[in-house]
PDB file of C-alpha atoms in Angstrom:
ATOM      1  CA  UNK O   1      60.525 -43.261 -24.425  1.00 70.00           C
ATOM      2  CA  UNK O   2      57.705 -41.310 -26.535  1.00 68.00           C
ATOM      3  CA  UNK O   3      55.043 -42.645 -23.536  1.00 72.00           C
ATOM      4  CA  UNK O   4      57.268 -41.329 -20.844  1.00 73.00           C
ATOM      5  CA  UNK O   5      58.023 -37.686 -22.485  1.00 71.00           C
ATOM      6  CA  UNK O   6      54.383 -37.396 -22.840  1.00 75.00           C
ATOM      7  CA  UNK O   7      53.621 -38.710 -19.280  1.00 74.00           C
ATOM      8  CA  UNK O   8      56.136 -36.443 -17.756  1.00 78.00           C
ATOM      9  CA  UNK O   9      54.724 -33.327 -19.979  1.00 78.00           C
ATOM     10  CA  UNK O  10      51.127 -34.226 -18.539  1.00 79.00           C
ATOM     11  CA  UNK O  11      52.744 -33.976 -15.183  1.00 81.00           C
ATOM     12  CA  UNK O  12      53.985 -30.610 -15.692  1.00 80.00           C
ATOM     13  CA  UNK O  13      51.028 -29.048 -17.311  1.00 85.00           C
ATOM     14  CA  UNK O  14      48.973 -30.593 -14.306  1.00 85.00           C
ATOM     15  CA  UNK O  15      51.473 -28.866 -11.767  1.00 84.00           C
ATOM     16  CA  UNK O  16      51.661 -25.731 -13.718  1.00 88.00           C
ATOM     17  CA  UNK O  17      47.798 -25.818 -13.328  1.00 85.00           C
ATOM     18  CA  UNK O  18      48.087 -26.371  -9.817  1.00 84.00           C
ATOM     19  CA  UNK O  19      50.267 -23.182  -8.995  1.00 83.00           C
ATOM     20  CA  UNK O  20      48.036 -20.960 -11.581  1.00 85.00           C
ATOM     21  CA  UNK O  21      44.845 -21.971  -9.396  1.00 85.00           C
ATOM     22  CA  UNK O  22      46.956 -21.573  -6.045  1.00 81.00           C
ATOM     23  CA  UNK O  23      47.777 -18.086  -6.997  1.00 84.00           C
ATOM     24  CA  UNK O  24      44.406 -17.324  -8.025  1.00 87.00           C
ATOM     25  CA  UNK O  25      42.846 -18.782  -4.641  1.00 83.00           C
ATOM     26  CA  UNK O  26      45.723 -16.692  -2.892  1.00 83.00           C
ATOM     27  CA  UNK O  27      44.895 -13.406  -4.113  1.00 88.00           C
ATOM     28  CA  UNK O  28      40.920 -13.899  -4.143  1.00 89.00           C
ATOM     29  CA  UNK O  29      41.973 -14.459  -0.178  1.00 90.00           C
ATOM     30  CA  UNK O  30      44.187 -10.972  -0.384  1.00 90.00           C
ATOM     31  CA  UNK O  31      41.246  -9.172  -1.993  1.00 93.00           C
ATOM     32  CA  UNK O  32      38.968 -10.326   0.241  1.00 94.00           C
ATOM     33  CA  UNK O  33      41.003 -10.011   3.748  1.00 93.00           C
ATOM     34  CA  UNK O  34      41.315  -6.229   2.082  1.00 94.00           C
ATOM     35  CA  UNK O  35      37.656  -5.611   1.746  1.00 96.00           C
ATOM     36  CA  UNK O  36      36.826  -7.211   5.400  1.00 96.00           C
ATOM     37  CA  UNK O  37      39.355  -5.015   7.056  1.00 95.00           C
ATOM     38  CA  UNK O  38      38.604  -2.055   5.304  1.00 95.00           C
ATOM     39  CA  UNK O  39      34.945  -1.869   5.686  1.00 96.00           C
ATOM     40  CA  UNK O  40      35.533  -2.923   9.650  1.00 96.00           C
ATOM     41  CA  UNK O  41      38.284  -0.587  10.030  1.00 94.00           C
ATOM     42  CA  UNK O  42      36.395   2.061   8.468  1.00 94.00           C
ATOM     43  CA  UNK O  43      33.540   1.276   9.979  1.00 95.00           C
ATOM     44  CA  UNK O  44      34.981   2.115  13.987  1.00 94.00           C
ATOM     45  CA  UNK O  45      37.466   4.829  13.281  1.00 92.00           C
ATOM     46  CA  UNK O  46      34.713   6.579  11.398  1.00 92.00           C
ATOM     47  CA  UNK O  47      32.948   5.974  14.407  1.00 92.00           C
ATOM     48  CA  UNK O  48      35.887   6.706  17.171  1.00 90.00           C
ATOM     49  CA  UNK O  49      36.836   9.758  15.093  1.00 86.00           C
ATOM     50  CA  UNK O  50      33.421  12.025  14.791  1.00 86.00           C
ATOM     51  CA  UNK O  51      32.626  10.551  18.480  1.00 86.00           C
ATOM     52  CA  UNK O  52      35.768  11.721  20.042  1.00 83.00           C
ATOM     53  CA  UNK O  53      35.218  14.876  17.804  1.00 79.00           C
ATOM     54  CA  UNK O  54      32.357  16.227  19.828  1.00 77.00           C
ATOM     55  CA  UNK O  55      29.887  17.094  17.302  1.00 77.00           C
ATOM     56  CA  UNK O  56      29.129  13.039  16.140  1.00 85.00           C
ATOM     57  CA  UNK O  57      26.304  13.629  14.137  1.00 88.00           C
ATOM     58  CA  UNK O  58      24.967  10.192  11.771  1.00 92.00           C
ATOM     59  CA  UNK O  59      25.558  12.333   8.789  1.00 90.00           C
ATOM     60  CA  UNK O  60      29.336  12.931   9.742  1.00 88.00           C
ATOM     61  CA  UNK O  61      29.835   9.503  10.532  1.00 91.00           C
ATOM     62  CA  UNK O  62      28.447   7.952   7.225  1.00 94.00           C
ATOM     63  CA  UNK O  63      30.560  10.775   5.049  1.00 91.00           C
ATOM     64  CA  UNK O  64      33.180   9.806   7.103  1.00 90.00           C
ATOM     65  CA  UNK O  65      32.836   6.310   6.832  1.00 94.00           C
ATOM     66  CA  UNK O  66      31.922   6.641   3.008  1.00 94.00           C
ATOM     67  CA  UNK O  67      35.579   8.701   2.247  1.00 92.00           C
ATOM     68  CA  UNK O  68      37.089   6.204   4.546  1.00 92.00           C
ATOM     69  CA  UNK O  69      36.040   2.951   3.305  1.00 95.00           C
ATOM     70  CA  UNK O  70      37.160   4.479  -0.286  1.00 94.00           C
ATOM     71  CA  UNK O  71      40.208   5.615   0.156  1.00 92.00           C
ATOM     72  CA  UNK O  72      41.495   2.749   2.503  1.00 93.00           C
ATOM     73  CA  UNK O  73      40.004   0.675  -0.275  1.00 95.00           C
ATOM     74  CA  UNK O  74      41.980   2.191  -3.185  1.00 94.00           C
ATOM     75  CA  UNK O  75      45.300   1.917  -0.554  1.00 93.00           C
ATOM     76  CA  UNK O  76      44.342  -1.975   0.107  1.00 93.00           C
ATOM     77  CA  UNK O  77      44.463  -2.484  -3.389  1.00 92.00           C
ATOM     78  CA  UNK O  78      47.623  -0.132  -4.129  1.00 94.00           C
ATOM     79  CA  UNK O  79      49.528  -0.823  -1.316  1.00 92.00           C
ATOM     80  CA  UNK O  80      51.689  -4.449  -1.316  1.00 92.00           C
ATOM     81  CA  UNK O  81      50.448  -4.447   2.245  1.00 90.00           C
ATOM     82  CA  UNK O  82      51.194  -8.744   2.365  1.00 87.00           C
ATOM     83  CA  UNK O  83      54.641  -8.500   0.495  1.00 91.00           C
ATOM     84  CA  UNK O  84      55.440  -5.611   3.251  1.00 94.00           C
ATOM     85  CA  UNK O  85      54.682  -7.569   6.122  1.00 92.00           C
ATOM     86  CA  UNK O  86      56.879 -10.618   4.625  1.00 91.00           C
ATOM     87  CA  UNK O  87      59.493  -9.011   4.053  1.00 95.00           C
ATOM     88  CA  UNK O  88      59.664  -7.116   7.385  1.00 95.00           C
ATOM     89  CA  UNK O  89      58.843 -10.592   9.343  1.00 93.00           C
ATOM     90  CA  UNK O  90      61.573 -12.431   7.348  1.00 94.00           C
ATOM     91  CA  UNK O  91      64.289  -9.789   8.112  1.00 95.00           C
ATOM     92  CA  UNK O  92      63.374 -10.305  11.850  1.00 94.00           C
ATOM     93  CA  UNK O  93      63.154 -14.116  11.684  1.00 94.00           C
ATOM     94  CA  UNK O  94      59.362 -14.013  12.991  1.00 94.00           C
ATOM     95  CA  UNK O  95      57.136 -17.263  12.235  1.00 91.00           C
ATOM     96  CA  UNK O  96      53.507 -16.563  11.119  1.00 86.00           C
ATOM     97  CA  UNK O  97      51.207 -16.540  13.622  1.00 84.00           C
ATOM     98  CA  UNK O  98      53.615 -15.741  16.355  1.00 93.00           C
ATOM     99  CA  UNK O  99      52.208 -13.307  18.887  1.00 94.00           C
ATOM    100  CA  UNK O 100      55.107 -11.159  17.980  1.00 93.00           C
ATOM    101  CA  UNK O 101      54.433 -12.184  14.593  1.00 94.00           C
ATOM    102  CA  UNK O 102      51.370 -10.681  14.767  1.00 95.00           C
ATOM    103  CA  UNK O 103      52.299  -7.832  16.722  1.00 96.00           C
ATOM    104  CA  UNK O 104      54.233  -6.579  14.021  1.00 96.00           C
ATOM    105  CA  UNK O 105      51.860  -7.036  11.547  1.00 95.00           C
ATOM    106  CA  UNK O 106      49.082  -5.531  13.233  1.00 96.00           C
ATOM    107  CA  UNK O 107      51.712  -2.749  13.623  1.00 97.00           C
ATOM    108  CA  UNK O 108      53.210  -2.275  10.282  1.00 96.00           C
ATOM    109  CA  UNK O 109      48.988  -2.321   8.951  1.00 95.00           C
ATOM    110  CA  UNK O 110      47.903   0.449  11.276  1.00 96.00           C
ATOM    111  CA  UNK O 111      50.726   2.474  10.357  1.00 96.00           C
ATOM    112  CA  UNK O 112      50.108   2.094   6.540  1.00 93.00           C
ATOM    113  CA  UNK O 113      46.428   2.623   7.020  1.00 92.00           C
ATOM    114  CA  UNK O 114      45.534   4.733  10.509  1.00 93.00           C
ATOM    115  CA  UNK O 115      47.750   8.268   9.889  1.00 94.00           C
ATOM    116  CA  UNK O 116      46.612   8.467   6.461  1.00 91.00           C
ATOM    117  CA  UNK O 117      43.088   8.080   7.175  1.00 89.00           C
ATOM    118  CA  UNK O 118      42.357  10.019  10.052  1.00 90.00           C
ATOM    119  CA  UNK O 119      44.293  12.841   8.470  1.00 91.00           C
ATOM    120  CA  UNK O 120      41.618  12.575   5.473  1.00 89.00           C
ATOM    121  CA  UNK O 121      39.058  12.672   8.010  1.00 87.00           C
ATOM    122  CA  UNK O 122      39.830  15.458  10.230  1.00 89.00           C
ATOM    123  CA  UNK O 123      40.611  17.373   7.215  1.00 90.00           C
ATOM    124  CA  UNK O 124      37.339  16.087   5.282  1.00 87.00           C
ATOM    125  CA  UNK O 125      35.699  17.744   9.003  1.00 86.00           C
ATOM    126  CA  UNK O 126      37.909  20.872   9.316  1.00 88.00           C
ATOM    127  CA  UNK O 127      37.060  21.566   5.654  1.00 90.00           C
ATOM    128  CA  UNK O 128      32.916  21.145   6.323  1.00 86.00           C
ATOM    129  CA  UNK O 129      33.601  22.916   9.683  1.00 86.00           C
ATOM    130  CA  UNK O 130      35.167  26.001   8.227  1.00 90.00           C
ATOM    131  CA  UNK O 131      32.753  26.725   5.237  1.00 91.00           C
ATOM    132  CA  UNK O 132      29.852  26.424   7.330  1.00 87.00           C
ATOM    133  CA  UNK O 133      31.466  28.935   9.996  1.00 88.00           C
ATOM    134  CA  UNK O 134      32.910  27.534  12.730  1.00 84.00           C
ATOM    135  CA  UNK O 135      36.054  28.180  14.983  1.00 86.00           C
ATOM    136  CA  UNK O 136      38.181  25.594  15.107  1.00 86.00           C
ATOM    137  CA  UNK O 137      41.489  24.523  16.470  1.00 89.00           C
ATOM    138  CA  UNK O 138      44.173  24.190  14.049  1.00 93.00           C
ATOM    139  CA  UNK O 139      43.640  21.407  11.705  1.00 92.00           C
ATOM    140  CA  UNK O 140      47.099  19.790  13.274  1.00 95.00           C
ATOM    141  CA  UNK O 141      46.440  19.796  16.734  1.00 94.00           C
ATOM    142  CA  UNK O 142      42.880  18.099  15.995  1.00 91.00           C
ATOM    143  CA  UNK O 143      44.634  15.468  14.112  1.00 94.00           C
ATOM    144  CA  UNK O 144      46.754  14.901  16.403  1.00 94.00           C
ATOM    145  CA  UNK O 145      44.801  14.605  19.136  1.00 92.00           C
ATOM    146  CA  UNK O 146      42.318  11.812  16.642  1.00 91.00           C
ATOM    147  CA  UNK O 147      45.293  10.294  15.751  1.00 94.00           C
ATOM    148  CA  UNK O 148      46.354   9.594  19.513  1.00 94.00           C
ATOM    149  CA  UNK O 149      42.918   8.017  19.997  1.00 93.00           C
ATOM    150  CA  UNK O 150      42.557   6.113  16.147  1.00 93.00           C
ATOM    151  CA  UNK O 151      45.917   4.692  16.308  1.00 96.00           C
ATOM    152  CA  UNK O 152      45.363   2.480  19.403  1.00 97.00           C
ATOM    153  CA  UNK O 153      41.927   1.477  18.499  1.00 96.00           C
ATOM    154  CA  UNK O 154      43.189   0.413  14.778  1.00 96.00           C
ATOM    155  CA  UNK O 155      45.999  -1.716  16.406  1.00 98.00           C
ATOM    156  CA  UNK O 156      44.057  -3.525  18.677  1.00 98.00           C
ATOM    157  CA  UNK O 157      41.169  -3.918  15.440  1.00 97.00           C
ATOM    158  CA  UNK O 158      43.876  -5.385  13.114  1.00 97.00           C
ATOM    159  CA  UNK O 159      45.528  -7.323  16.078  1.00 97.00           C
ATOM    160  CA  UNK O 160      42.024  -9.162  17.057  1.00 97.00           C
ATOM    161  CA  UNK O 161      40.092  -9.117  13.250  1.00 97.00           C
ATOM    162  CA  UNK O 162      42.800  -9.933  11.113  1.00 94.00           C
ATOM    163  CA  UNK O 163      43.568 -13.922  12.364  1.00 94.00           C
ATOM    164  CA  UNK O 164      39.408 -14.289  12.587  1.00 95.00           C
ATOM    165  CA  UNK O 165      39.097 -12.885   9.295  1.00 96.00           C
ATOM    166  CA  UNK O 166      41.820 -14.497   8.025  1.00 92.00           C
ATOM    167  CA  UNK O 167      40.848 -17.885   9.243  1.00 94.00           C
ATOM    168  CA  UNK O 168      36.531 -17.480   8.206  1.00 95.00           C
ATOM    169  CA  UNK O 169      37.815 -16.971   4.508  1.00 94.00           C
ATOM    170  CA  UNK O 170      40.094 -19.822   4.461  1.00 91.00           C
ATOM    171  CA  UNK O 171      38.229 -22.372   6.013  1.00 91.00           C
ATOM    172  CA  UNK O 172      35.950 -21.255   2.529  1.00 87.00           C
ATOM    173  CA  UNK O 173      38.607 -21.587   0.169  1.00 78.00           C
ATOM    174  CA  UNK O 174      40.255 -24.518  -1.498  1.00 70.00           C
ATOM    175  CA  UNK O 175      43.960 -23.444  -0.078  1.00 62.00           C
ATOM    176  CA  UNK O 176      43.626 -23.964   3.344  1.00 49.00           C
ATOM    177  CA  UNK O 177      45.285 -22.584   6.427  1.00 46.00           C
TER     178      UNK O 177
END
């Protein structure tokens, strides 16, 4: 009776193990799927945004970049972006990896992430713009007009990066797909 308490108490501290390292693998895989899109995300809106701006300079791009990849950072790590898409997924019944599936994800990512950082973009330019002198269109219209462009080329990003980013770091992690 005493051997079979003690076997059945091993078992439980071995499968409370178990879930305590599967958690742990599970958000290593979070934190990482965060850095990979941000820094890629960052990487071409930064790049869609001063080039559709018409005055792409390097410099603009790598501030713009640089504010980008922080900010989107700080949200990636703020934001419950996984729980989110869950719980939006399960309310519509849609199976992961689903093209609809991932439709909505891509979807529900880009609208967390895109309006928030091209408006700190176009206002980190309008700001620069103005003190050193320049006319400029009102600071809505021109992020509007970034927006229309960003917002397409972030869905289609998230859409094609996240299952191939997704899939590189679990095929290096213990979890699996």
């Amino acid at each position: 009776d005493m051997e079979d308490r003690n076997h059945t108490e091993e078992k439980d501290e071995r499968a409370e193990e178990q879930a305590r390292k599967a958690k742990e693998a599970r958000k290593s895989v979070s934190r990482r799927m965060i850095i990979y899109m941000v820094i890629t995300l960052s990487f071409f809106l930064s790049l869609v945004g001063t080039g559709t701006s018409g005055h792409f300079t390097v410099r603009s791009w790598i501030d713009s970049f640089i504010i980008s990849t922080s900010v989107s950072m700080l949200m990636g790590f703020v934001i419950p972006v996984r729980y989110i898409v869950e719980k939006v997924c399960a309310k519509y019944d849609l199976q992961e990896g689903d093209l609809n599936t991932r439709l909505v994800e891509s979807l529900i990512v880009d609208l967390l992430f895109t309006p928030l950082m091209t408006f700190l973009m176009i206002l980190y330019a309008y700001v620069v713009a103005t003190m050193n002198g320049a006319k400029l269109m009102p600071l809505i219209t021109m992020y509007l007009s970034s927006l229309l462009s960003c917002f397409p080329v972030g869905f289609i990003l998230i859409f094609l990066l996240m299952p191939l980013f997704r899939k590189f770091i679990l095929s290096h992690t213990d979890i699996g797909e």
